[in-house]
Every structure is written in structure tokens, then in C-alpha cells.
PDB file of C-alpha atoms in Angstrom:
ATOM      1  CA  MET X 226       0.000   0.000   0.000  1.00  0.00           C
ATOM      2  CA  ILE X 227       1.208   3.505  -0.770  1.00  0.00           C
ATOM      3  CA  ASN X 228      -0.524   6.658   0.415  1.00  0.00           C
ATOM      4  CA  GLY X 229      -3.530   4.565   1.424  1.00  0.00           C
ATOM      5  CA  LYS X 230      -3.842   3.056  -2.078  1.00  0.00           C
ATOM      6  CA  THR X 231      -3.598  -0.659  -2.847  1.00  0.00           C
ATOM      7  CA  VAL X 232      -1.014  -2.144  -5.208  1.00  0.00           C
ATOM      8  CA  LEU X 233      -1.405  -5.298  -7.327  1.00  0.00           C
ATOM      9  CA  ALA X 234       1.646  -6.853  -8.976  1.00  0.00           C
ATOM     10  CA  VAL X 235       1.115  -9.168 -11.943  1.00  0.00           C
ATOM     11  CA  ILE X 236       3.851 -11.556 -13.058  1.00  0.00           C
ATOM     12  CA  PRO X 237       2.812 -12.944 -16.464  1.00  0.00           C
ATOM     13  CA  ALA X 238       4.280 -16.444 -16.663  1.00  0.00           C
ATOM     14  CA  ARG X 239       3.050 -17.522 -20.072  1.00  0.00           C
ATOM     15  CA  SER X 240       4.424 -20.896 -21.100  1.00  0.00           C
ATOM     16  CA  GLY X 241       4.732 -20.289 -24.833  1.00  0.00           C
ATOM     17  CA  SER X 242       7.656 -18.366 -26.269  1.00  0.00           C
ATOM     18  CA  LYS X 243       8.697 -18.658 -29.887  1.00  0.00           C
ATOM     19  CA  ARG X 244      12.216 -17.300 -29.343  1.00  0.00           C
ATOM     20  CA  CYS X 245      13.001 -19.241 -26.165  1.00  0.00           C
ATOM     21  CA  PRO X 246      10.420 -21.904 -25.257  1.00  0.00           C
ATOM     22  CA  GLY X 247       9.752 -22.277 -21.528  1.00  0.00           C
ATOM     23  CA  LYS X 248      12.044 -19.395 -20.644  1.00  0.00           C
ATOM     24  CA  ASN X 249       9.982 -18.143 -17.692  1.00  0.00           C
ATOM     25  CA  PHE X 250      10.601 -21.459 -15.920  1.00  0.00           C
ATOM     26  CA  ARG X 251      14.292 -21.845 -16.826  1.00  0.00           C
ATOM     27  CA  GLU X 252      16.966 -21.202 -14.236  1.00  0.00           C
ATOM     28  CA  TYR X 253      19.155 -18.138 -14.285  1.00  0.00           C
ATOM     29  CA  ARG X 254      21.903 -18.012 -11.651  1.00  0.00           C
ATOM     30  CA  GLY X 255      20.254 -20.747  -9.590  1.00  0.00           C
ATOM     31  CA  LYS X 256      16.606 -19.605  -9.659  1.00  0.00           C
ATOM     32  CA  THR X 257      13.873 -19.691 -12.269  1.00  0.00           C
ATOM     33  CA  LEU X 258      12.944 -16.396 -13.876  1.00  0.00           C
ATOM     34  CA  VAL X 259       9.535 -16.614 -12.186  1.00  0.00           C
ATOM     35  CA  ASP X 260      11.236 -17.023  -8.794  1.00  0.00           C
ATOM     36  CA  TRP X 261      13.397 -13.945  -9.413  1.00  0.00           C
ATOM     37  CA  ALA X 262      10.254 -11.893 -10.084  1.00  0.00           C
ATOM     38  CA  MET X 263       8.383 -13.318  -7.077  1.00  0.00           C
ATOM     39  CA  ASP X 264      11.287 -12.648  -4.714  1.00  0.00           C
ATOM     40  CA  ALA X 265      11.582  -9.010  -5.817  1.00  0.00           C
ATOM     41  CA  ALA X 266       7.811  -8.488  -5.582  1.00  0.00           C
ATOM     42  CA  GLN X 267       7.659 -10.012  -2.100  1.00  0.00           C
ATOM     43  CA  ALA X 268      10.443  -7.695  -0.933  1.00  0.00           C
ATOM     44  CA  SER X 269       8.666  -4.540  -2.178  1.00  0.00           C
ATOM     45  CA  ARG X 270       7.491  -2.152   0.524  1.00  0.00           C
ATOM     46  CA  TYR X 271       4.315  -1.280  -1.386  1.00  0.00           C
ATOM     47  CA  ILE X 272       2.930  -4.363  -3.140  1.00  0.00           C
ATOM     48  CA  ASP X 273      -0.151  -5.744  -1.382  1.00  0.00           C
ATOM     49  CA  THR X 274      -1.108  -8.568  -3.738  1.00  0.00           C
ATOM     50  CA  ILE X 275       1.014 -10.623  -6.126  1.00  0.00           C
ATOM     51  CA  LYS X 276      -0.671 -12.479  -8.974  1.00  0.00           C
ATOM     52  CA  LEU X 277       1.479 -15.065 -10.693  1.00  0.00           C
ATOM     53  CA  SER X 278      -0.443 -15.320 -13.956  1.00  0.00           C
ATOM     54  CA  PHE X 279      -0.215 -18.660 -15.736  1.00  0.00           C
ATOM     55  CA  ASP X 280      -1.924 -19.546 -19.021  1.00  0.00           C
ATOM     56  CA  ARG X 281      -4.700 -21.295 -17.080  1.00  0.00           C
ATOM     57  CA  ASP X 282      -5.507 -17.999 -15.314  1.00  0.00           C
ATOM     58  CA  ARG X 283      -6.381 -16.240 -18.563  1.00  0.00           C
ATOM     59  CA  THR X 284      -8.569 -16.497 -21.582  1.00  0.00           C
ATOM     60  CA  PRO X 285      -6.893 -18.171 -24.596  1.00  0.00           C
ATOM     61  CA  GLU X 286      -6.515 -14.870 -26.481  1.00  0.00           C
ATOM     62  CA  LEU X 287      -4.413 -13.528 -23.580  1.00  0.00           C
ATOM     63  CA  CYS X 288      -1.947 -16.431 -23.929  1.00  0.00           C
ATOM     64  CA  THR X 289      -0.640 -15.618 -27.407  1.00  0.00           C
ATOM     65  CA  ASP X 290       2.433 -13.733 -28.594  1.00  0.00           C
ATOM     66  CA  GLU X 291       0.085 -11.061 -29.916  1.00  0.00           C
ATOM     67  CA  ALA X 292      -1.593 -10.430 -26.551  1.00  0.00           C
ATOM     68  CA  LEU X 293      -0.676  -7.139 -24.915  1.00  0.00           C
ATOM     69  CA  ASN X 294       0.641  -7.156 -21.369  1.00  0.00           C
ATOM     70  CA  GLU X 295      -1.768  -4.308 -20.668  1.00  0.00           C
ATOM     71  CA  ASP X 296      -4.679  -6.579 -21.547  1.00  0.00           C
ATOM     72  CA  VAL X 297      -3.371  -9.196 -19.106  1.00  0.00           C
ATOM     73  CA  LEU X 298      -3.126  -6.474 -16.440  1.00  0.00           C
ATOM     74  CA  ARG X 299      -6.675  -5.305 -17.183  1.00  0.00           C
ATOM     75  CA  HIS X 300      -7.913  -8.892 -16.920  1.00  0.00           C
ATOM     76  CA  HIS X 301      -6.408  -9.345 -13.453  1.00  0.00           C
ATOM     77  CA  GLN X 302      -7.435  -5.847 -12.359  1.00  0.00           C
ATOM     78  CA  ALA X 303     -11.041  -6.744 -13.200  1.00  0.00           C
ATOM     79  CA  GLN X 304     -10.768  -9.884 -11.046  1.00  0.00           C
ATOM     80  CA  SER X 305      -9.028  -8.159  -8.130  1.00  0.00           C
ATOM     81  CA  PRO X 306      -9.459  -4.363  -8.251  1.00  0.00           C
ATOM     82  CA  HIS X 307      -6.575  -2.304  -6.864  1.00  0.00           C
ATOM     83  CA  ASP X 308      -5.638   1.369  -7.136  1.00  0.00           C
ATOM     84  CA  TRP X 309      -2.231   0.696  -8.714  1.00  0.00           C
ATOM     85  CA  ILE X 310      -1.093  -2.132 -10.976  1.00  0.00           C
ATOM     86  CA  VAL X 311       2.518  -3.256 -11.427  1.00  0.00           C
ATOM     87  CA  LEU X 312       3.769  -5.430 -14.289  1.00  0.00           C
ATOM     88  CA  LEU X 313       6.857  -7.520 -13.465  1.00  0.00           C
ATOM     89  CA  GLN X 314       7.967  -9.536 -16.470  1.00  0.00           C
ATOM     90  CA  PRO X 315       9.930 -12.643 -15.442  1.00  0.00           C
ATOM     91  CA  THR X 316      12.486 -11.885 -18.161  1.00  0.00           C
ATOM     92  CA  SER X 317      14.097  -9.149 -16.018  1.00  0.00           C
ATOM     93  CA  PRO X 318      15.704 -11.200 -13.240  1.00  0.00           C
ATOM     94  CA  LEU X 319      18.134  -8.555 -11.987  1.00  0.00           C
ATOM     95  CA  ARG X 320      15.461  -6.024 -11.063  1.00  0.00           C
ATOM     96  CA  THR X 321      15.361  -5.361  -7.307  1.00  0.00           C
ATOM     97  CA  ALA X 322      12.635  -4.469  -4.835  1.00  0.00           C
ATOM     98  CA  ALA X 323      14.216  -0.999  -4.705  1.00  0.00           C
ATOM     99  CA  ASP X 324      13.712  -0.683  -8.498  1.00  0.00           C
ATOM    100  CA  ILE X 325      10.068  -1.684  -8.102  1.00  0.00           C
ATOM    101  CA  ASP X 326       9.510   0.729  -5.230  1.00  0.00           C
ATOM    102  CA  ALA X 327      11.202   3.623  -7.064  1.00  0.00           C
ATOM    103  CA  CYS X 328       8.932   3.031 -10.060  1.00  0.00           C
ATOM    104  CA  ILE X 329       5.814   2.878  -7.874  1.00  0.00           C
ATOM    105  CA  GLU X 330       6.846   6.121  -6.140  1.00  0.00           C
ATOM    106  CA  ALA X 331       7.426   7.812  -9.511  1.00  0.00           C
ATOM    107  CA  ALA X 332       4.018   6.727 -10.807  1.00  0.00           C
ATOM    108  CA  VAL X 333       2.278   7.904  -7.642  1.00  0.00           C
ATOM    109  CA  SER X 334       4.043  11.275  -7.756  1.00  0.00           C
ATOM    110  CA  ASN X 335       3.074  11.598 -11.439  1.00  0.00           C
ATOM    111  CA  GLY X 336      -0.457  10.410 -10.725  1.00  0.00           C
ATOM    112  CA  ASP X 337      -0.591   8.150 -13.769  1.00  0.00           C
ATOM    113  CA  ALA X 338       2.171   5.763 -14.780  1.00  0.00           C
ATOM    114  CA  ALA X 339       5.891   5.037 -14.780  1.00  0.00           C
ATOM    115  CA  LEU X 340       8.266   2.459 -16.195  1.00  0.00           C
ATOM    116  CA  THR X 341      11.926   1.576 -15.926  1.00  0.00           C
ATOM    117  CA  VAL X 342      14.511   2.366 -18.581  1.00  0.00           C
ATOM    118  CA  ASP X 343      18.197   1.618 -19.024  1.00  0.00           C
ATOM    119  CA  GLU X 344      20.856   4.323 -18.756  1.00  0.00           C
ATOM    120  CA  MET X 345      20.308   5.254 -22.418  1.00  0.00           C
ATOM    121  CA  GLY X 346      16.613   5.881 -21.754  1.00  0.00           C
ATOM    122  CA  HIS X 347      15.297   2.764 -23.528  1.00  0.00           C
ATOM    123  CA  LYS X 348      12.543   0.675 -21.941  1.00  0.00           C
ATOM    124  CA  ASN X 349      14.180  -2.279 -20.231  1.00  0.00           C
ATOM    125  CA  GLY X 350      11.018  -4.292 -19.498  1.00  0.00           C
ATOM    126  CA  ALA X 351      11.708  -4.630 -15.769  1.00  0.00           C
ATOM    127  CA  VAL X 352       8.916  -2.619 -14.088  1.00  0.00           C
ATOM    128  CA  TYR X 353       5.738  -0.980 -15.370  1.00  0.00           C
ATOM    129  CA  VAL X 354       3.336   0.800 -12.992  1.00  0.00           C
ATOM    130  CA  ALA X 355      -0.018   2.420 -13.739  1.00  0.00           C
ATOM    131  CA  SER X 356      -3.016   3.724 -11.872  1.00  0.00           C
ATOM    132  CA  ALA X 357      -6.190   1.757 -12.535  1.00  0.00           C
ATOM    133  CA  ALA X 358      -7.699   4.785 -14.277  1.00  0.00           C
ATOM    134  CA  TRP X 359      -4.671   5.310 -16.531  1.00  0.00           C
ATOM    135  CA  LEU X 360      -4.501   1.624 -17.462  1.00  0.00           C
ATOM    136  CA  ALA X 361      -8.189   1.588 -18.380  1.00  0.00           C
ATOM    137  CA  ALA X 362      -7.548   4.156 -21.118  1.00  0.00           C
ATOM    138  CA  HIS X 363      -3.882   3.751 -22.148  1.00  0.00           C
ATOM    139  CA  ASP X 364      -1.041   1.354 -22.751  1.00  0.00           C
ATOM    140  CA  PHE X 365       2.683   1.742 -22.277  1.00  0.00           C
ATOM    141  CA  THR X 366       3.246   2.860 -25.870  1.00  0.00           C
ATOM    142  CA  HIS X 367       1.284   6.011 -24.953  1.00  0.00           C
ATOM    143  CA  ALA X 368       3.184   9.059 -23.727  1.00  0.00           C
ATOM    144  CA  GLY X 369       2.506  10.432 -20.285  1.00  0.00           C
ATOM    145  CA  TYR X 370       4.432   8.053 -18.069  1.00  0.00           C
ATOM    146  CA  ARG X 371       7.527   8.822 -16.022  1.00  0.00           C
ATOM    147  CA  LYS X 372      10.803   7.075 -16.720  1.00  0.00           C
ATOM    148  CA  VAL X 373      12.832   5.603 -13.877  1.00  0.00           C
ATOM    149  CA  VAL X 374      16.466   4.871 -14.750  1.00  0.00           C
ATOM    150  CA  MET X 375      17.912   1.520 -13.716  1.00  0.00           C
ATOM    151  CA  PRO X 376      21.638   0.800 -13.975  1.00  0.00           C
ATOM    152  CA  ASP X 377      22.606  -1.095 -17.099  1.00  0.00           C
ATOM    153  CA  GLU X 378      23.996  -3.974 -15.008  1.00  0.00           C
ATOM    154  CA  ARG X 379      20.435  -4.685 -13.766  1.00  0.00           C
ATOM    155  CA  SER X 380      18.648  -3.920 -17.056  1.00  0.00           C
ATOM    156  CA  LEU X 381      19.006  -7.434 -18.479  1.00  0.00           C
ATOM    157  CA  ASP X 382      15.957  -8.525 -20.500  1.00  0.00           C
ATOM    158  CA  ILE X 383      16.121 -12.228 -21.378  1.00  0.00           C
ATOM    159  CA  ASP X 384      14.615 -12.872 -24.810  1.00  0.00           C
ATOM    160  CA  TRP X 385      16.896 -15.554 -26.245  1.00  0.00           C
ATOM    161  CA  GLY X 386      18.541 -18.703 -24.903  1.00  0.00           C
ATOM    162  CA  ALA X 387      21.963 -17.051 -25.134  1.00  0.00           C
ATOM    163  CA  ASP X 388      20.809 -14.334 -22.694  1.00  0.00           C
ATOM    164  CA  PHE X 389      20.856 -16.921 -19.883  1.00  0.00           C
ATOM    165  CA  ALA X 390      24.666 -16.885 -20.072  1.00  0.00           C
ATOM    166  CA  ARG X 391      24.876 -13.136 -19.320  1.00  0.00           C
TER     167      ARG X 391
END
């Protein structure tokens, strides 16, 4: 909870990946990618509820490569309404609870949304935060969110099998 507002974190653990099948459940430095995300979420000062979202928790159209993460967030928000929604993709194992909390604080201070970027200012996929109202009308390709810089050494985004060696 932050400023009396509830926070839902969604970790989308879809099983299908064309580039790296089963990647969310593969080990990276001794833990699965899903476990990395869960551990960081559990250590956050603000997250009230964590939803580990498997394929079985969603409609079939939300389990495809074409499905938007925002639609998955909206689906879980409808099932468990919260004031703020956080997306934690398993493919960013080096993100910390401090990164999550900084992004939540930035979104709350902005009143709408925030996401993490690498030192060059590019989205790194680690943390996305939005108010329920903002998420109902926008997605993260829309302008109007704050950017929270994460160090490059924690901005790893695993998309390919070779990324597990980094």
C-alpha cells in the first residue's frame, strides 16, 4: 500500500515463447525467472497482492504472442481491483525491490504511470506501474508516463537462450 492506495503486482508467466520456449521457468543463476520476479515483488514495501499469472488464469486470447501485457493487467485488475497495478515480467531477473519501489513512487508522484529504462533511456522491461484509471484508457506505448532509470547492469531482458549466459 502507498498513500492509502492498494497495489497489485502481476507476473505474467506464459508458457509459450517462440524465441526461447519455456524461458519463464528456466533457471538463471540458480533460480527460475519466475522465482526472481516473485522474490523481488515479495520484498517490495508497497505491493499488497502478487498475482502469478499462468496460461490457465487467462482467456486463450491472452496467452498468445500477440496479446498485450496491458490486456493481461486489465484482466487481473477486473478480477481483483486495486488502485495501482505493477507489471513484473519474469524476463528481467536482476530487477530489485528498490527498483520496483522507485517506479511505484514515480508513478504515484506523477499520478498516472511510470516504467523503468536503461541508462540510455530505452525501456528495459523490468517494471511498469499504472493507476487503474490510466490503465483503463492507455497502454505503455502512450506518452505520459515517467521514466525511472535503472543501472545497465540490472537492465538485463532475457529474450533468447543465449541471454541466460549473461
